Amino acid sequence: MGGAHMEEAEADAKDKSWKDYVTLAKMGIVNSNLVTVFAGLFLASAYTDFQLIQNMHILILTLVGAGLVMAGGCTLNNYIDRDIDPVMERTKERPTVTGRLKPSNVLIAGLLEAALGIMILGAVEPVAAVISITGLLVYVLLYTMWLKRVSTLNTVAGSFSGAVPPLIGWAAIDPGLHIYAWLLFSIMFIWQPPHFLALAMKRCEEYRAAGVPMLPVVAGFAMTKRQIVLYVATLLPLSLLLYEFGLIYIVTASILGTGWLILGIAGFKIKDDVKWARLMFVYSLNYMTILFVVMVVVHL
């Protein structure tokens, strides 16, 4: 009987540790970024007359490779942030904080995931692999290890790595990277600061306690609001540079961008800053998802 109980306990522990590794990979972030990888890949196939249906292996390998690189980056982020995470409410239950996983195992898992992802992307198209390496290095070294701890510019570094996924998708089919690929990158790059800064306002006191110099902590809410609105105002005309995607896209991008800008400007009147930040954060997620889905749909 005792042996059966022990086997059961071992199986349960293995199941838990497997789930812990999935938690560290931040699958929510990975999945939302894979939407933009797919968009880049799909649009590249539309503009190069590449037969995606006949080459499903390219699609699958690119998504798996990019997903693994991102999961590896997120896992390494968890490994590096072990000193900050216990202080923050939203991160204090991470397996790296609670001690459910050994730090050395987390480090190895992150490096293996990233390496495997880069190898898969390299087999598809070396340029896609190089772009993923660049995004990974910026995220892990520049953002997580350095700027996140010393400067409000951490948001810009994080935005660069977060804007890389559509480039990876596009490069998998067209390594020459059409101007549209760079516009997708630019839209993602400008979208991220208002998204991140809204989150930073929501979690301001946690970042303060952890000693992370996010803009709301260092410069206050009024300055952060102005920055957010400035980025959203820049994003609106930028998204319309893809006017060749057609009328449905133009109307969607205009409505989404204007709606976000109105909500942003309303923040100067709204007294509850945190409530406003929460609304801006939710809007940012919907904005990005709808915009990229429409980009794909108008090319079907």
mmCIF file of C-alpha atoms in Angstrom:
data_model
loop_
_atom_site.group_PDB
_atom_site.id
_atom_site.type_symbol
_atom_site.label_atom_id
_atom_site.label_comp_id
_atom_site.label_asym_id
_atom_site.label_seq_id
_atom_site.Cartn_x
_atom_site.Cartn_y
_atom_site.Cartn_z
ATOM 1 C CA MET A 1 0.000 0.000 0.000
ATOM 2 C CA GLY A 2 2.811 2.388 0.994
ATOM 3 C CA GLY A 3 4.524 1.867 -2.388
ATOM 4 C CA ALA A 4 1.329 2.780 -4.260
ATOM 5 C CA HIS A 5 0.979 5.956 -2.177
ATOM 6 C CA MET A 6 4.583 6.907 -2.879
ATOM 7 C CA GLU A 7 4.160 6.363 -6.619
ATOM 8 C CA GLU A 8 1.009 8.472 -6.533
ATOM 9 C CA ALA A 9 2.821 11.241 -4.638
ATOM 10 C CA GLU A 10 5.723 11.135 -7.108
ATOM 11 C CA ALA A 11 3.360 11.319 -10.093
ATOM 12 C CA ASP A 12 1.549 14.225 -8.426
ATOM 13 C CA ALA A 13 4.852 16.051 -7.805
ATOM 14 C CA LYS A 14 5.937 15.518 -11.425
ATOM 15 C CA ASP A 15 2.587 16.823 -12.665
ATOM 16 C CA LYS A 16 2.930 19.890 -10.423
ATOM 17 C CA SER A 17 6.508 20.591 -11.532
ATOM 18 C CA TRP A 18 5.464 20.262 -15.199
ATOM 19 C CA LYS A 19 2.722 22.826 -14.569
ATOM 20 C CA ASP A 20 5.239 25.049 -12.788
ATOM 21 C CA TYR A 21 7.455 25.147 -15.884
ATOM 22 C CA VAL A 22 4.425 26.085 -17.989
ATOM 23 C CA THR A 23 3.661 28.874 -15.474
ATOM 24 C CA LEU A 24 7.225 30.199 -15.795
ATOM 25 C CA ALA A 25 6.894 30.275 -19.592
ATOM 26 C CA LYS A 26 4.041 32.835 -19.187
ATOM 27 C CA MET A 27 1.818 31.178 -21.784
ATOM 28 C CA GLY A 28 -0.597 34.137 -21.860
ATOM 29 C CA ILE A 29 2.192 36.397 -23.150
ATOM 30 C CA VAL A 30 3.480 33.701 -25.527
ATOM 31 C CA ASN A 31 0.034 33.032 -27.022
ATOM 32 C CA SER A 32 -0.798 36.715 -27.569
ATOM 33 C CA ASN A 33 2.602 37.209 -29.248
ATOM 34 C CA LEU A 34 2.046 34.153 -31.447
ATOM 35 C CA VAL A 35 -1.021 35.933 -32.885
ATOM 36 C CA THR A 36 1.341 38.616 -34.232
ATOM 37 C CA VAL A 37 3.867 36.002 -35.454
ATOM 38 C CA PHE A 38 1.037 34.360 -37.392
ATOM 39 C CA ALA A 39 -0.120 37.725 -38.769
ATOM 40 C CA GLY A 40 3.394 38.499 -40.023
ATOM 41 C CA LEU A 41 3.700 35.076 -41.593
ATOM 42 C CA PHE A 42 0.250 35.162 -43.189
ATOM 43 C CA LEU A 43 0.695 38.660 -44.610
ATOM 44 C CA ALA A 44 4.127 37.774 -46.005
ATOM 45 C CA SER A 45 2.575 34.776 -47.768
ATOM 46 C CA ALA A 46 -0.161 37.030 -49.202
ATOM 47 C CA TYR A 47 2.338 39.545 -50.615
ATOM 48 C CA THR A 48 4.839 37.007 -51.972
ATOM 49 C CA ASP A 49 2.248 34.562 -53.408
ATOM 50 C CA PHE A 50 3.675 31.890 -51.116
ATOM 51 C CA GLN A 51 1.326 28.882 -50.884
ATOM 52 C CA LEU A 52 0.888 28.585 -47.116
ATOM 53 C CA ILE A 53 -1.664 25.742 -47.308
ATOM 54 C CA GLN A 54 0.808 23.588 -49.277
ATOM 55 C CA ASN A 55 3.601 24.471 -46.831
ATOM 56 C CA MET A 56 1.933 24.004 -43.460
ATOM 57 C CA HIS A 57 5.220 22.730 -42.003
ATOM 58 C CA ILE A 58 6.653 26.273 -42.393
ATOM 59 C CA LEU A 59 3.716 27.710 -40.443
ATOM 60 C CA ILE A 60 3.884 25.080 -37.682
ATOM 61 C CA LEU A 61 7.684 25.168 -37.284
ATOM 62 C CA THR A 62 7.748 28.978 -37.196
ATOM 63 C CA LEU A 63 5.035 29.146 -34.520
ATOM 64 C CA VAL A 64 6.662 26.375 -32.442
ATOM 65 C CA GLY A 65 10.142 27.902 -32.800
ATOM 66 C CA ALA A 66 9.022 31.443 -31.961
ATOM 67 C CA GLY A 67 6.882 30.147 -29.074
ATOM 68 C CA LEU A 68 9.844 28.282 -27.577
ATOM 69 C CA VAL A 69 12.157 31.320 -27.836
ATOM 70 C CA MET A 70 9.534 33.465 -26.080
ATOM 71 C CA ALA A 71 8.892 30.801 -23.427
ATOM 72 C CA GLY A 72 12.649 30.576 -22.865
ATOM 73 C CA GLY A 73 12.925 34.356 -22.497
ATOM 74 C CA CYS A 74 10.052 34.451 -19.991
ATOM 75 C CA THR A 75 11.541 31.545 -18.007
ATOM 76 C CA LEU A 76 14.933 33.300 -17.857
ATOM 77 C CA ASN A 77 13.118 36.492 -16.783
ATOM 78 C CA ASN A 78 11.641 34.535 -13.851
ATOM 79 C CA TYR A 79 15.076 33.153 -12.972
ATOM 80 C CA ILE A 80 16.694 36.620 -12.961
ATOM 81 C CA ASP A 81 13.834 38.328 -11.061
ATOM 82 C CA ARG A 82 13.910 35.948 -8.064
ATOM 83 C CA ASP A 83 14.974 38.839 -5.810
ATOM 84 C CA ILE A 84 12.203 41.238 -6.975
ATOM 85 C CA ASP A 85 9.288 38.806 -7.352
ATOM 86 C CA PRO A 86 8.701 37.991 -3.637
ATOM 87 C CA VAL A 87 7.899 41.680 -2.964
ATOM 88 C CA MET A 88 5.246 42.002 -5.671
ATOM 89 C CA GLU A 89 1.693 40.755 -5.184
ATOM 90 C CA ARG A 90 1.268 39.520 -8.759
ATOM 91 C CA THR A 91 4.581 37.590 -8.802
ATOM 92 C CA LYS A 92 4.997 36.289 -5.246
ATOM 93 C CA GLU A 93 3.375 32.941 -6.063
ATOM 94 C CA ARG A 94 5.763 32.136 -8.930
ATOM 95 C CA PRO A 95 7.430 28.710 -8.584
ATOM 96 C CA THR A 96 10.826 30.477 -8.458
ATOM 97 C CA VAL A 97 9.647 32.407 -5.377
ATOM 98 C CA THR A 98 7.859 29.633 -3.508
ATOM 99 C CA GLY A 99 10.841 27.288 -3.931
ATOM 100 C CA ARG A 100 8.895 24.616 -5.825
ATOM 101 C CA LEU A 101 11.589 24.632 -8.517
ATOM 102 C CA LYS A 102 15.357 24.813 -8.069
ATOM 103 C CA PRO A 103 16.846 27.990 -9.617
ATOM 104 C CA SER A 104 19.426 25.952 -11.554
ATOM 105 C CA ASN A 105 16.639 23.870 -13.137
ATOM 106 C CA VAL A 106 14.777 27.041 -14.138
ATOM 107 C CA LEU A 107 17.943 28.464 -15.737
ATOM 108 C CA ILE A 108 18.571 25.244 -17.693
ATOM 109 C CA ALA A 109 14.913 25.057 -18.807
ATOM 110 C CA GLY A 110 14.986 28.657 -20.057
ATOM 111 C CA LEU A 111 18.240 28.182 -21.973
ATOM 112 C CA LEU A 112 17.082 24.876 -23.500
ATOM 113 C CA GLU A 113 13.717 26.274 -24.609
ATOM 114 C CA ALA A 114 15.351 29.308 -26.204
ATOM 115 C CA ALA A 115 18.109 27.249 -27.892
ATOM 116 C CA LEU A 116 15.635 24.718 -29.289
ATOM 117 C CA GLY A 117 13.384 27.516 -30.578
ATOM 118 C CA ILE A 118 16.331 29.276 -32.282
ATOM 119 C CA MET A 119 17.424 25.990 -33.918
ATOM 120 C CA ILE A 120 13.910 25.346 -35.263
ATOM 121 C CA LEU A 121 13.657 28.911 -36.640
ATOM 122 C CA GLY A 122 17.146 28.546 -38.123
ATOM 123 C CA ALA A 123 15.997 25.451 -39.994
ATOM 124 C CA VAL A 124 13.055 27.429 -41.428
ATOM 125 C CA GLU A 125 14.953 30.624 -42.303
ATOM 126 C CA PRO A 126 18.219 31.898 -40.727
ATOM 127 C CA VAL A 127 17.019 35.541 -40.792
ATOM 128 C CA ALA A 128 14.025 34.594 -38.598
ATOM 129 C CA ALA A 129 16.443 32.940 -36.143
ATOM 130 C CA VAL A 130 18.717 36.022 -36.060
ATOM 131 C CA ILE A 131 15.718 38.293 -35.351
ATOM 132 C CA SER A 132 14.580 35.995 -32.530
ATOM 133 C CA ILE A 133 18.092 35.997 -30.999
ATOM 134 C CA THR A 134 18.147 39.818 -31.117
ATOM 135 C CA GLY A 135 14.739 40.033 -29.413
ATOM 136 C CA LEU A 136 15.784 37.474 -26.787
ATOM 137 C CA LEU A 137 19.075 39.246 -25.944
ATOM 138 C CA VAL A 138 17.343 42.627 -25.653
ATOM 139 C CA TYR A 139 14.662 41.123 -23.378
ATOM 140 C CA VAL A 140 16.964 39.108 -21.118
ATOM 141 C CA LEU A 141 20.137 41.225 -20.971
ATOM 142 C CA LEU A 142 19.093 44.800 -21.746
ATOM 143 C CA TYR A 143 15.614 44.775 -20.190
ATOM 144 C CA THR A 144 15.503 42.172 -17.397
ATOM 145 C CA MET A 145 19.089 42.235 -16.150
ATOM 146 C CA TRP A 146 19.870 45.921 -16.592
ATOM 147 C CA LEU A 147 17.300 48.652 -17.455
ATOM 148 C CA LYS A 148 14.394 47.219 -15.433
ATOM 149 C CA ARG A 149 16.506 47.792 -12.339
ATOM 150 C CA VAL A 150 17.984 51.201 -13.091
ATOM 151 C CA SER A 151 15.926 53.293 -15.526
ATOM 152 C CA THR A 152 12.422 54.241 -16.666
ATOM 153 C CA LEU A 153 13.765 53.482 -20.181
ATOM 154 C CA ASN A 154 13.149 49.801 -19.364
ATOM 155 C CA THR A 155 9.786 50.221 -21.119
ATOM 156 C CA VAL A 156 11.511 51.079 -24.418
ATOM 157 C CA ALA A 157 13.785 48.012 -24.264
ATOM 158 C CA GLY A 158 10.810 45.809 -23.403
ATOM 159 C CA SER A 159 8.892 47.330 -26.314
ATOM 160 C CA PHE A 160 11.662 46.467 -28.768
ATOM 161 C CA SER A 161 11.673 42.775 -27.858
ATOM 162 C CA GLY A 162 7.865 42.733 -27.753
ATOM 163 C CA ALA A 163 7.702 44.150 -31.284
ATOM 164 C CA VAL A 164 9.908 41.439 -32.805
ATOM 165 C CA PRO A 165 7.295 38.605 -33.218
ATOM 166 C CA PRO A 166 5.649 39.871 -36.463
ATOM 167 C CA LEU A 167 9.147 40.322 -37.957
ATOM 168 C CA ILE A 168 9.992 36.695 -37.115
ATOM 169 C CA GLY A 169 6.786 35.539 -38.824
ATOM 170 C CA TRP A 170 7.394 37.676 -41.907
ATOM 171 C CA ALA A 171 11.084 36.699 -42.209
ATOM 172 C CA ALA A 172 10.166 32.998 -42.156
ATOM 173 C CA ILE A 173 8.645 33.496 -45.627
ATOM 174 C CA ASP A 174 10.263 36.712 -46.892
ATOM 175 C CA PRO A 175 13.717 37.284 -45.342
ATOM 176 C CA GLY A 176 13.979 40.509 -47.373
ATOM 177 C CA LEU A 177 11.447 42.067 -44.952
ATOM 178 C CA HIS A 178 9.034 44.229 -46.939
ATOM 179 C CA ILE A 179 8.191 47.723 -45.618
ATOM 180 C CA TYR A 180 4.909 46.250 -44.277
ATOM 181 C CA ALA A 181 6.928 43.994 -41.951
ATOM 182 C CA TRP A 182 8.656 47.049 -40.490
ATOM 183 C CA LEU A 183 5.309 48.833 -40.126
ATOM 184 C CA LEU A 184 3.962 45.860 -38.147
ATOM 185 C CA PHE A 185 7.094 46.087 -35.975
ATOM 186 C CA SER A 186 6.578 49.861 -35.524
ATOM 187 C CA ILE A 187 2.910 49.456 -34.559
ATOM 188 C CA MET A 188 3.858 46.851 -31.945
ATOM 189 C CA PHE A 189 6.748 49.013 -30.722
ATOM 190 C CA ILE A 190 4.575 52.123 -30.168
ATOM 191 C CA TRP A 191 1.674 50.060 -28.765
ATOM 192 C CA GLN A 192 3.693 48.574 -25.907
ATOM 193 C CA PRO A 193 4.596 51.671 -23.805
ATOM 194 C CA PRO A 194 0.952 52.731 -23.204
ATOM 195 C CA HIS A 195 0.121 49.069 -22.501
ATOM 196 C CA PHE A 196 3.046 48.643 -20.048
ATOM 197 C CA LEU A 197 2.650 52.052 -18.434
ATOM 198 C CA ALA A 198 -1.051 51.441 -17.739
ATOM 199 C CA LEU A 199 -0.048 48.194 -16.009
ATOM 200 C CA ALA A 200 2.695 50.050 -14.113
ATOM 201 C CA MET A 201 0.119 52.569 -12.852
ATOM 202 C CA LYS A 202 -2.124 49.718 -11.678
ATOM 203 C CA ARG A 203 0.809 48.083 -9.870
ATOM 204 C CA CYS A 204 2.635 51.274 -8.886
ATOM 205 C CA GLU A 205 2.961 50.536 -5.158
ATOM 206 C CA GLU A 206 4.226 47.008 -5.847
ATOM 207 C CA TYR A 207 6.907 48.329 -8.198
ATOM 208 C CA ARG A 208 7.823 50.956 -5.582
ATOM 209 C CA ALA A 209 8.195 48.274 -2.903
ATOM 210 C CA ALA A 210 10.347 46.162 -5.233
ATOM 211 C CA GLY A 211 12.525 49.151 -6.123
ATOM 212 C CA VAL A 212 11.724 48.896 -9.840
ATOM 213 C CA PRO A 213 11.988 52.394 -11.407
ATOM 214 C CA MET A 214 8.835 52.357 -13.523
ATOM 215 C CA LEU A 215 7.716 55.782 -14.782
ATOM 216 C CA PRO A 216 4.708 56.125 -12.381
ATOM 217 C CA VAL A 217 7.040 55.361 -9.436
ATOM 218 C CA VAL A 218 9.752 57.831 -10.499
ATOM 219 C CA ALA A 219 7.777 60.645 -12.176
ATOM 220 C CA GLY A 220 4.226 60.216 -10.841
ATOM 221 C CA PHE A 221 0.827 59.579 -12.466
ATOM 222 C CA ALA A 222 0.391 62.951 -14.243
ATOM 223 C CA MET A 223 3.602 62.517 -16.247
ATOM 224 C CA THR A 224 2.755 58.869 -16.992
ATOM 225 C CA LYS A 225 -0.696 59.824 -18.289
ATOM 226 C CA ARG A 226 0.820 62.412 -20.649
ATOM 227 C CA GLN A 227 3.285 59.823 -21.960
ATOM 228 C CA ILE A 228 0.516 57.245 -22.490
ATOM 229 C CA VAL A 229 -1.669 59.702 -24.435
ATOM 230 C CA LEU A 230 1.330 60.798 -26.527
ATOM 231 C CA TYR A 231 2.061 57.198 -27.553
ATOM 232 C CA VAL A 232 -1.613 56.470 -28.344
ATOM 233 C CA ALA A 233 -1.797 59.673 -30.435
ATOM 234 C CA THR A 234 1.309 58.543 -32.376
ATOM 235 C CA LEU A 235 -0.116 55.068 -32.913
ATOM 236 C CA LEU A 236 -3.261 56.301 -34.693
ATOM 237 C CA PRO A 237 -1.576 57.801 -37.812
ATOM 238 C CA LEU A 238 1.082 55.060 -37.761
ATOM 239 C CA SER A 239 -1.548 52.311 -38.039
ATOM 240 C CA LEU A 240 -3.083 54.132 -41.024
ATOM 241 C CA LEU A 241 0.167 53.884 -43.020
ATOM 242 C CA LEU A 242 -1.076 50.383 -43.878
ATOM 243 C CA TYR A 243 -3.928 52.011 -45.867
ATOM 244 C CA GLU A 244 -3.256 49.627 -48.767
ATOM 245 C CA PHE A 245 -4.831 46.898 -46.608
ATOM 246 C CA GLY A 246 -8.173 48.358 -47.721
ATOM 247 C CA LEU A 247 -11.215 50.204 -46.444
ATOM 248 C CA ILE A 248 -12.272 47.690 -43.769
ATOM 249 C CA TYR A 249 -8.803 47.871 -42.224
ATOM 250 C CA ILE A 250 -8.687 51.710 -42.388
ATOM 251 C CA VAL A 251 -12.109 52.061 -40.735
ATOM 252 C CA THR A 252 -11.229 49.514 -38.011
ATOM 253 C CA ALA A 253 -7.828 51.070 -37.265
ATOM 254 C CA SER A 254 -9.398 54.563 -37.190
ATOM 255 C CA ILE A 255 -12.201 53.571 -34.801
ATOM 256 C CA LEU A 256 -9.885 51.566 -32.515
ATOM 257 C CA GLY A 257 -7.231 54.296 -32.412
ATOM 258 C CA THR A 258 -9.705 57.159 -31.924
ATOM 259 C CA GLY A 259 -11.534 55.249 -29.180
ATOM 260 C CA TRP A 260 -8.271 54.636 -27.336
ATOM 261 C CA LEU A 261 -7.227 58.277 -27.725
ATOM 262 C CA ILE A 262 -10.584 59.536 -26.372
ATOM 263 C CA LEU A 263 -10.283 57.190 -23.382
ATOM 264 C CA GLY A 264 -6.702 58.397 -22.903
ATOM 265 C CA ILE A 265 -7.638 62.090 -22.940
ATOM 266 C CA ALA A 266 -10.537 61.348 -20.556
ATOM 267 C CA GLY A 267 -7.849 60.292 -18.075
ATOM 268 C CA PHE A 268 -7.038 63.972 -17.444
ATOM 269 C CA LYS A 269 -10.584 64.444 -16.100
ATOM 270 C CA ILE A 270 -11.103 61.089 -14.328
ATOM 271 C CA LYS A 271 -10.225 61.301 -10.619
ATOM 272 C CA ASP A 272 -9.555 57.580 -10.081
ATOM 273 C CA ASP A 273 -6.200 57.094 -11.824
ATOM 274 C CA VAL A 274 -5.954 53.376 -11.115
ATOM 275 C CA LYS A 275 -9.437 52.701 -12.494
ATOM 276 C CA TRP A 276 -8.495 54.657 -15.658
ATOM 277 C CA ALA A 277 -5.231 52.704 -15.949
ATOM 278 C CA ARG A 278 -7.188 49.445 -15.699
ATOM 279 C CA LEU A 279 -9.522 50.555 -18.525
ATOM 280 C CA MET A 280 -6.545 51.626 -20.679
ATOM 281 C CA PHE A 281 -4.806 48.300 -20.071
ATOM 282 C CA VAL A 282 -7.870 46.249 -21.084
ATOM 283 C CA TYR A 283 -8.433 48.481 -24.126
ATOM 284 C CA SER A 284 -4.802 48.014 -25.211
ATOM 285 C CA LEU A 285 -5.191 44.220 -25.257
ATOM 286 C CA ASN A 286 -8.395 44.396 -27.285
ATOM 287 C CA TYR A 287 -6.881 46.986 -29.637
ATOM 288 C CA MET A 288 -3.914 44.788 -30.539
ATOM 289 C CA THR A 289 -5.928 41.576 -30.926
ATOM 290 C CA ILE A 290 -8.665 43.126 -33.099
ATOM 291 C CA LEU A 291 -6.204 45.098 -35.254
ATOM 292 C CA PHE A 292 -4.072 42.064 -36.099
ATOM 293 C CA VAL A 293 -7.057 39.763 -36.635
ATOM 294 C CA VAL A 294 -8.542 42.306 -39.082
ATOM 295 C CA MET A 295 -5.196 42.552 -40.917
ATOM 296 C CA VAL A 296 -5.375 38.810 -41.536
ATOM 297 C CA VAL A 297 -9.104 38.691 -42.343
ATOM 298 C CA VAL A 298 -8.921 41.397 -45.060
ATOM 299 C CA HIS A 299 -6.260 39.322 -46.843
ATOM 300 C CA LEU A 300 -8.245 36.058 -46.880
#
